[in-house]
């Protein structure tokens, strides 16, 4: 089948791709870009270039595919994803074919090639999807355990439901922004443990959360459920996700209905949606689940993915310093289990919906996915190369998250999500 | 100014309006309806009729208003609301003028009148707004106290943050459905207190929550905040809201991140959005807030509204029985305070966003806004006229919520939100 072809490790493109590029021909992630003076459209990253799928469709490269009119000339990937996996996988195969070393269709068509292959530095990326709904899970056992140790009982860090349920909650969709968009430090109510009453002011404990998010492709009607067996049919791809958190605001507000203003001021995502198909060679099993989950959460075969993750902090005018190296493979609950759980009560989903993993912490202290854990609640500050220390994130710091899979032949990268924090209004 | 005119208690319309009608000329709520074989459009309820605003615009009744092209021929109110209060209030005034007893413009224009004034029973209502984001608050002190007494400490029923923060959380926007849409009993994980492990099956404790929701009209940029002083400029109007809840699913899942599958299977709203301007004569002060809230939550003048609320249960083929009579005026936190709090961290809002009040319980046991409270956790079953009893909602029961303001001259009604519960799939 097609997917074997696109993932062929020996495959190379006539477009030059550096060995350490995130975007070899085996990746082909989708994004939305806006060429100057033209409408936003769907592009695919290849090396340091963006392939304009709208131009390819207009010039007949998808002839016979029965794609809707101008399906790639849209401000979001939603309509394309909603065609379903069978169709979008055929498009992926076709793009792979057009780009392979020995294919001359576009390579030798100078006029179309000049219009369709655009240097990445010349385009402005936009939000890849319109997420009507955004859900955030809490599926890293190391993260949940660390938080439990810090805020509850070190000997009973995990709550009783945690190993039975992929715990999740609904987040704010409107404040999800693209990599490169700076955010303001939020203000809000906080209360010191020793204080009688709360006070108002800028958050003092601004934190990142290293997450990934998956995107669903099609709509389901209310009342339907998605099984773990079929869940991946509904998962179009993945992005990097920084779930910004104001720990002091969150702490005072979150009982009993969960996080609200401590989270909803901003979340940041990477611009390229890596199709699940590109991650196929990096599929791995997850942690053993004990106790066994209920039947509707059981799944066959490996459903985790070996994705290296890194977080760096860059002080204003300073140098980037990696503070965390983690991996998506540590997730206790898989994406398939999350989606099966989310819909088991009949909750409907839509194209473009985002599902955050929850903070992805690994087993070692240098793999913790938040400053809360890395600095262990501020008790172990991190020293940056310029000698300054960080317990949490300071004004003008830039936080950069990166992710990639790697084997002997190529690297499937997610690019980065990069966000600078600006001071709160006073 | 205009609003005084529209609310004139002596005003009557040439369209017949029964004395007990929800929709006199002082109300003029907006909804979306679909005439047969024509596109959905904005209508206004008047007596037992719907006024087709698209027809009025096409035939010149809004000449000089500089409204966008076909602004009323849209599937949601969002674009109209986004014009802002100044413009939409002028439209409201104009509609009031066209409909008043002594105005002949439409009354004597038989051809247009026949097209524009449609019996309500002939039209199919649709969702009035596209809610990209939906937030649910928890702002009734009686409800929060009742829940605290049942599940926590009867002597310290309110959590420490409750009187400082209009506690809220994000809900699922995709599963909000219109009155008349039946819902299925959700299935999910539950765990009996005495059991070692959870089990899976249909919820046994399906409940309604009597709420109202307000709708915002315009978008704010990320980073902006809305003050309590200006909040009402951003509130277009209100609807009835049934926040369906599966108590057993909620109980097992909600710690520490809040309700998820216990809520997101469905919420139901009424079709007519009553403009805040129609509620002006029913403005009242709220409960005294002690301790005083922080400055950003303080507000001047009365910001609550005296809205009578009722919930009835109708068993299959049985007779309707009112189980709750409450009032929106009991709300501890006002809508203005809720919106100011929601945005104080810079969270952006959009046209059509919905904000649920939280269950609206009054001070007396017959005014509690959920079966959880009415039956006091199932210990005090309610007897229906057919002799059957209810601790929670049974399959094929229909739950009906109604709301209205009333003075000596007229009644401003919200219509109803009516939902039948169907059995879970097995």
Short mmCIF file of N, CA, C and O in Angstrom, two decimals, chain A residues 155-252:
data_model
loop_
_atom_site.label_atom_id
_atom_site.label_comp_id
_atom_site.label_asym_id
_atom_site.label_seq_id
_atom_site.Cartn_x
_atom_site.Cartn_y
_atom_site.Cartn_z
N UNK A 155 3.35 9.75 49.38
CA UNK A 155 3.21 8.30 49.38
C UNK A 155 2.01 7.82 48.57
O UNK A 155 1.91 6.64 48.25
N UNK A 156 1.08 8.73 48.31
CA UNK A 156 -0.09 8.39 47.48
C UNK A 156 -0.28 9.48 46.44
O UNK A 156 -1.31 10.14 46.37
N UNK A 157 0.75 9.64 45.62
CA UNK A 157 0.79 10.79 44.72
C UNK A 157 -0.32 10.73 43.68
O UNK A 157 -0.91 11.76 43.34
N UNK A 158 -0.61 9.56 43.15
CA UNK A 158 -1.64 9.44 42.12
C UNK A 158 -3.02 9.35 42.75
O UNK A 158 -3.23 8.59 43.69
N UNK A 159 -3.98 10.10 42.21
CA UNK A 159 -5.35 10.02 42.69
C UNK A 159 -5.95 8.67 42.27
O UNK A 159 -5.50 8.05 41.30
N UNK A 160 -6.99 8.22 42.99
CA UNK A 160 -7.54 6.87 42.75
C UNK A 160 -8.03 6.65 41.32
O UNK A 160 -7.99 5.53 40.81
N UNK A 161 -8.52 7.72 40.65
CA UNK A 161 -9.06 7.51 39.30
C UNK A 161 -8.00 7.48 38.21
O UNK A 161 -8.28 7.07 37.07
N UNK A 162 -6.77 7.92 38.52
CA UNK A 162 -5.81 8.21 37.46
C UNK A 162 -5.47 7.01 36.57
O UNK A 162 -5.34 7.14 35.36
N UNK A 163 -5.33 5.83 37.17
CA UNK A 163 -4.96 4.66 36.37
C UNK A 163 -6.16 3.98 35.71
O UNK A 163 -6.02 2.97 35.02
N UNK A 164 -7.34 4.53 35.94
CA UNK A 164 -8.55 3.98 35.30
C UNK A 164 -9.08 4.86 34.18
O UNK A 164 -9.79 4.39 33.30
N UNK A 165 -8.74 6.13 34.22
CA UNK A 165 -9.31 7.13 33.31
C UNK A 165 -8.20 7.98 32.71
O UNK A 165 -7.36 8.48 33.45
N UNK A 166 -8.20 8.18 31.39
CA UNK A 166 -7.33 9.24 30.86
C UNK A 166 -7.95 10.59 31.25
O UNK A 166 -8.76 11.14 30.52
N UNK A 167 -7.58 11.07 32.42
CA UNK A 167 -8.18 12.29 32.97
C UNK A 167 -7.97 13.45 32.00
O UNK A 167 -6.87 13.63 31.46
N UNK A 168 -9.02 14.21 31.76
CA UNK A 168 -8.92 15.36 30.87
C UNK A 168 -9.94 16.41 31.24
O UNK A 168 -10.80 16.19 32.10
N UNK A 169 -9.83 17.56 30.59
CA UNK A 169 -10.78 18.66 30.82
C UNK A 169 -10.80 19.53 29.59
O UNK A 169 -9.91 19.46 28.74
N UNK A 170 -11.83 20.36 29.50
CA UNK A 170 -11.95 21.24 28.34
C UNK A 170 -11.17 22.52 28.56
O UNK A 170 -11.21 23.09 29.65
N UNK A 171 -10.48 22.96 27.52
CA UNK A 171 -9.71 24.20 27.60
C UNK A 171 -10.30 25.26 26.69
O UNK A 171 -11.34 25.06 26.08
N UNK A 172 -9.64 26.40 26.65
CA UNK A 172 -10.11 27.54 25.86
C UNK A 172 -9.58 27.45 24.44
O UNK A 172 -8.36 27.48 24.23
N UNK A 173 -10.46 27.38 23.46
CA UNK A 173 -10.02 27.26 22.07
C UNK A 173 -9.59 28.61 21.50
O UNK A 173 -8.68 28.68 20.68
N UNK A 174 -10.23 29.70 21.96
CA UNK A 174 -10.00 30.99 21.30
C UNK A 174 -8.60 31.54 21.50
O UNK A 174 -8.13 32.34 20.70
N UNK A 175 -7.92 31.11 22.56
CA UNK A 175 -6.63 31.72 22.88
C UNK A 175 -5.45 30.81 22.50
O UNK A 175 -4.36 30.96 23.04
N UNK A 176 -5.69 29.88 21.58
CA UNK A 176 -4.58 29.08 21.05
C UNK A 176 -3.94 29.88 19.92
O UNK A 176 -4.62 30.30 18.99
N UNK A 177 -2.65 30.12 20.04
CA UNK A 177 -1.97 30.97 19.05
C UNK A 177 -0.80 30.22 18.42
O UNK A 177 -0.32 29.21 18.93
N UNK A 178 -0.34 30.77 17.30
CA UNK A 178 0.71 30.11 16.54
C UNK A 178 2.09 30.45 17.10
O UNK A 178 2.30 31.53 17.66
N UNK A 179 3.00 29.53 16.95
CA UNK A 179 4.42 29.78 17.22
C UNK A 179 4.82 31.13 16.64
O UNK A 179 4.44 31.47 15.52
N UNK A 180 5.57 31.90 17.42
CA UNK A 180 6.00 33.22 16.95
C UNK A 180 5.15 34.34 17.51
O UNK A 180 5.57 35.50 17.50
N UNK A 181 3.96 34.01 17.98
CA UNK A 181 3.09 35.02 18.58
C UNK A 181 3.50 35.21 20.04
O UNK A 181 3.50 34.25 20.81
N UNK A 182 3.88 36.42 20.40
CA UNK A 182 4.26 36.64 21.80
C UNK A 182 3.00 36.70 22.65
O UNK A 182 1.91 36.99 22.16
N UNK A 183 3.16 36.38 23.93
CA UNK A 183 2.02 36.43 24.84
C UNK A 183 2.35 37.35 26.01
O UNK A 183 3.52 37.61 26.30
N UNK A 184 1.31 37.84 26.64
CA UNK A 184 1.49 38.71 27.79
C UNK A 184 1.37 37.91 29.08
O UNK A 184 0.53 37.01 29.18
N UNK A 185 2.19 38.24 30.05
CA UNK A 185 2.02 37.63 31.37
C UNK A 185 0.62 37.95 31.88
O UNK A 185 0.19 39.09 31.87
N UNK A 186 -0.12 36.92 32.30
CA UNK A 186 -1.48 37.18 32.77
C UNK A 186 -1.50 37.76 34.18
O UNK A 186 -0.60 37.48 34.98
N UNK A 187 -2.52 38.54 34.47
CA UNK A 187 -2.79 38.98 35.84
C UNK A 187 -3.97 38.19 36.38
O UNK A 187 -4.76 37.65 35.62
N UNK A 188 -4.06 38.16 37.69
CA UNK A 188 -5.19 37.44 38.27
C UNK A 188 -5.13 37.42 39.78
O UNK A 188 -4.26 38.03 40.40
N UNK A 189 -6.09 36.72 40.34
CA UNK A 189 -6.18 36.55 41.80
C UNK A 189 -5.24 35.43 42.23
O UNK A 189 -5.25 34.35 41.66
N UNK A 190 -4.50 35.70 43.28
CA UNK A 190 -3.70 34.64 43.90
C UNK A 190 -3.81 34.82 45.41
O UNK A 190 -4.13 35.90 45.90
N UNK A 191 -3.55 33.76 46.11
CA UNK A 191 -3.57 33.86 47.58
C UNK A 191 -2.40 33.07 48.15
O UNK A 191 -2.26 31.87 47.87
N UNK A 192 -1.57 33.74 48.90
CA UNK A 192 -0.47 33.05 49.57
C UNK A 192 -1.05 32.18 50.69
O UNK A 192 -2.08 32.53 51.28
N UNK A 193 -0.41 31.06 50.94
CA UNK A 193 -0.90 30.16 51.99
C UNK A 193 -1.04 30.89 53.33
O UNK A 193 -1.93 30.59 54.12
N UNK A 194 -0.15 31.84 53.55
CA UNK A 194 -0.12 32.54 54.84
C UNK A 194 -1.07 33.73 54.89
O UNK A 194 -1.27 34.31 55.94
N UNK A 195 -1.64 34.11 53.73
CA UNK A 195 -2.48 35.31 53.68
C UNK A 195 -3.92 34.97 54.03
O UNK A 195 -4.38 33.84 53.84
N UNK A 196 -4.64 35.97 54.55
CA UNK A 196 -6.05 35.78 54.88
C UNK A 196 -6.94 35.92 53.65
O UNK A 196 -8.00 35.31 53.58
N UNK A 197 -6.51 36.78 52.73
CA UNK A 197 -7.36 37.09 51.58
C UNK A 197 -6.52 37.12 50.31
O UNK A 197 -5.30 37.29 50.37
N UNK A 198 -7.16 36.96 49.17
CA UNK A 198 -6.41 36.99 47.92
C UNK A 198 -6.01 38.42 47.54
O UNK A 198 -6.58 39.39 48.04
N UNK A 199 -5.04 38.53 46.64
CA UNK A 199 -4.67 39.83 46.07
C UNK A 199 -4.67 39.69 44.56
O UNK A 199 -4.71 38.58 44.02
N UNK A 200 -4.60 40.85 43.88
CA UNK A 200 -4.63 40.86 42.43
C UNK A 200 -3.31 41.39 41.88
O UNK A 200 -2.76 42.37 42.40
N UNK A 201 -2.81 40.77 40.82
CA UNK A 201 -1.59 41.28 40.19
C UNK A 201 -1.07 40.29 39.17
O UNK A 201 -1.65 39.22 38.97
N UNK A 202 0.03 40.66 38.49
CA UNK A 202 0.62 39.76 37.49
C UNK A 202 1.05 38.44 38.13
O UNK A 202 1.55 38.42 39.24
N UNK A 203 0.84 37.35 37.40
CA UNK A 203 1.27 36.05 37.89
C UNK A 203 2.77 36.05 38.16
O UNK A 203 3.56 36.54 37.36
N UNK A 204 3.15 35.48 39.28
CA UNK A 204 4.58 35.37 39.61
C UNK A 204 5.14 34.01 39.23
O UNK A 204 6.34 33.79 39.28
N UNK A 205 4.26 33.07 38.92
CA UNK A 205 4.70 31.70 38.65
C UNK A 205 4.24 31.25 37.26
O UNK A 205 3.50 30.28 37.11
N UNK A 206 4.71 31.98 36.24
CA UNK A 206 4.34 31.65 34.87
C UNK A 206 5.18 30.47 34.39
O UNK A 206 6.40 30.47 34.51
N UNK A 207 4.52 29.49 33.81
CA UNK A 207 5.18 28.22 33.47
C UNK A 207 4.79 27.79 32.06
O UNK A 207 3.72 28.13 31.56
N UNK A 208 5.68 27.00 31.45
CA UNK A 208 5.29 26.29 30.22
C UNK A 208 4.85 24.89 30.61
O UNK A 208 5.13 24.42 31.73
N UNK A 209 4.15 24.23 29.72
CA UNK A 209 3.94 22.78 29.84
C UNK A 209 4.28 22.18 28.49
O UNK A 209 3.68 22.52 27.47
N UNK A 210 5.26 21.29 28.48
CA UNK A 210 5.67 20.59 27.27
C UNK A 210 4.61 19.56 26.92
O UNK A 210 4.44 18.57 27.64
N UNK A 211 3.88 19.81 25.84
CA UNK A 211 2.85 18.88 25.41
C UNK A 211 2.94 18.65 23.91
O UNK A 211 3.60 19.39 23.19
N UNK A 212 2.25 17.62 23.47
CA UNK A 212 1.93 17.51 22.05
C UNK A 212 0.41 17.47 21.96
O UNK A 212 -0.27 17.18 22.94
N UNK A 213 -0.11 17.80 20.79
CA UNK A 213 -1.57 17.74 20.61
C UNK A 213 -1.85 16.99 19.32
O UNK A 213 -1.10 17.09 18.35
N UNK A 214 -2.92 16.22 19.32
CA UNK A 214 -3.35 15.64 18.05
C UNK A 214 -4.59 16.35 17.55
O UNK A 214 -5.29 17.03 18.31
N UNK A 215 -4.82 16.20 16.24
CA UNK A 215 -5.91 16.89 15.54
C UNK A 215 -6.82 15.83 14.95
O UNK A 215 -6.34 14.90 14.29
N UNK A 216 -8.14 15.95 15.16
CA UNK A 216 -9.06 15.02 14.50
C UNK A 216 -9.45 15.55 13.13
O UNK A 216 -9.42 16.75 12.88
N UNK A 217 -9.83 14.61 12.26
CA UNK A 217 -10.07 14.99 10.87
C UNK A 217 -11.53 15.14 10.48
O UNK A 217 -11.89 16.03 9.72
N UNK A 218 -12.41 14.30 11.01
CA UNK A 218 -13.80 14.31 10.56
C UNK A 218 -14.74 14.54 11.74
O UNK A 218 -14.34 14.50 12.90
N UNK A 219 -16.01 14.79 11.43
CA UNK A 219 -17.02 15.00 12.46
C UNK A 219 -17.73 13.69 12.76
O UNK A 219 -17.94 12.87 11.86
N UNK A 220 -18.07 13.49 14.01
CA UNK A 220 -18.94 12.37 14.38
C UNK A 220 -20.24 12.95 14.91
O UNK A 220 -20.25 14.02 15.50
N UNK A 221 -21.36 12.24 14.71
CA UNK A 221 -22.63 12.74 15.27
C UNK A 221 -22.68 12.52 16.78
O UNK A 221 -22.04 11.60 17.31
N UNK A 222 -23.43 13.37 17.47
CA UNK A 222 -23.62 13.19 18.91
C UNK A 222 -24.23 11.83 19.16
O UNK A 222 -25.13 11.40 18.44
N UNK A 223 -23.74 11.15 20.18
CA UNK A 223 -24.24 9.83 20.51
C UNK A 223 -23.32 8.72 20.03
O UNK A 223 -23.37 7.61 20.53
N UNK A 224 -22.44 9.02 19.06
CA UNK A 224 -21.50 8.01 18.57
C UNK A 224 -20.26 7.94 19.44
O UNK A 224 -19.87 8.93 20.05
N UNK A 225 -19.65 6.77 19.47
CA UNK A 225 -18.38 6.58 20.18
C UNK A 225 -17.34 6.06 19.21
O UNK A 225 -17.68 5.43 18.21
N UNK A 226 -16.09 6.33 19.51
CA UNK A 226 -14.97 5.85 18.68
C UNK A 226 -14.21 4.81 19.49
O UNK A 226 -13.81 5.08 20.63
N UNK A 227 -14.00 3.64 18.92
CA UNK A 227 -13.29 2.58 19.65
C UNK A 227 -11.79 2.79 19.58
O UNK A 227 -11.28 3.46 18.69
N UNK A 228 -11.06 2.19 20.50
CA UNK A 228 -9.59 2.27 20.43
C UNK A 228 -9.09 1.65 19.12
O UNK A 228 -8.08 2.10 18.57
N UNK A 229 -9.80 0.65 18.61
CA UNK A 229 -9.39 0.01 17.35
C UNK A 229 -9.43 0.99 16.19
O UNK A 229 -8.56 0.96 15.31
N UNK A 230 -10.44 1.85 16.16
CA UNK A 230 -10.61 2.75 15.01
C UNK A 230 -10.10 4.16 15.26
O UNK A 230 -10.14 5.00 14.37
N UNK A 231 -9.63 4.44 16.47
CA UNK A 231 -9.32 5.83 16.83
C UNK A 231 -8.33 6.48 15.86
O UNK A 231 -8.49 7.64 15.48
N UNK A 232 -7.32 5.72 15.41
CA UNK A 232 -6.29 6.36 14.58
C UNK A 232 -6.83 6.79 13.22
O UNK A 232 -6.23 7.65 12.56
N UNK A 233 -7.94 6.22 12.78
CA UNK A 233 -8.59 6.67 11.55
C UNK A 233 -9.07 8.11 11.68
O UNK A 233 -9.23 8.83 10.70
N UNK A 234 -9.30 8.53 12.93
CA UNK A 234 -9.83 9.87 13.18
C UNK A 234 -8.73 10.87 13.56
O UNK A 234 -9.01 12.03 13.78
N UNK A 235 -7.51 10.39 13.70
CA UNK A 235 -6.40 11.27 14.09
C UNK A 235 -5.59 11.64 12.85
O UNK A 235 -4.91 10.80 12.27
N UNK A 236 -5.69 12.90 12.45
CA UNK A 236 -5.00 13.33 11.24
C UNK A 236 -3.50 13.44 11.48
O UNK A 236 -2.70 12.96 10.69
N UNK A 237 -3.13 14.10 12.56
CA UNK A 237 -1.71 14.30 12.81
C UNK A 237 -1.47 14.99 14.13
O UNK A 237 -2.39 15.15 14.94
N UNK A 238 -0.22 15.41 14.32
CA UNK A 238 0.20 15.96 15.61
C UNK A 238 0.99 17.25 15.46
O UNK A 238 1.66 17.48 14.46
N UNK A 239 0.92 18.06 16.52
CA UNK A 239 1.71 19.29 16.60
C UNK A 239 2.36 19.37 17.98
O UNK A 239 1.98 18.65 18.91
N UNK A 240 3.34 20.27 18.10
CA UNK A 240 3.88 20.60 19.42
C UNK A 240 2.94 21.59 20.09
O UNK A 240 2.31 22.42 19.42
N UNK A 241 2.85 21.52 21.41
CA UNK A 241 1.85 22.30 22.12
C UNK A 241 2.42 22.79 23.44
O UNK A 241 2.86 22.00 24.26
N UNK A 242 2.45 24.09 23.61
CA UNK A 242 2.89 24.68 24.87
C UNK A 242 1.66 25.18 25.61
O UNK A 242 1.05 26.19 25.25
N UNK A 243 1.30 24.46 26.65
CA UNK A 243 0.09 24.80 27.42
C UNK A 243 0.49 25.73 28.57
O UNK A 243 0.67 25.30 29.71
N UNK A 244 0.62 27.01 28.25
CA UNK A 244 1.03 28.02 29.23
C UNK A 244 0.18 27.95 30.49
O UNK A 244 -1.05 27.81 30.42
N UNK A 245 0.81 28.07 31.62
CA UNK A 245 0.12 27.94 32.90
C UNK A 245 0.62 28.98 33.89
O UNK A 245 1.83 29.21 34.00
N UNK A 246 -0.31 29.60 34.60
CA UNK A 246 0.04 30.51 35.70
C UNK A 246 -0.25 29.76 36.99
O UNK A 246 -1.39 29.63 37.42
N UNK A 247 0.82 29.21 37.58
CA UNK A 247 0.65 28.26 38.69
C UNK A 247 -0.04 28.88 39.90
O UNK A 247 -0.79 28.20 40.61
N UNK A 248 0.26 30.17 40.16
CA UNK A 248 -0.32 30.79 41.36
C UNK A 248 -1.81 31.08 41.17
O UNK A 248 -2.61 30.91 42.09
N UNK A 249 -2.19 31.49 39.96
CA UNK A 249 -3.62 31.71 39.68
C UNK A 249 -4.36 30.37 39.73
O UNK A 249 -5.41 30.24 40.34
N UNK A 250 -3.75 29.36 39.07
CA UNK A 250 -4.36 28.02 39.01
C UNK A 250 -4.59 27.44 40.40
O UNK A 250 -5.63 26.87 40.70
N UNK A 251 -3.60 27.62 41.27
CA UNK A 251 -3.67 27.01 42.59
C UNK A 251 -4.86 27.51 43.40
O UNK A 251 -5.53 26.74 44.10
N UNK A 252 -5.16 28.80 43.28
CA UNK A 252 -6.22 29.40 44.08
C UNK A 252 -7.61 29.14 43.48
O UNK A 252 -8.60 29.09 44.17
#
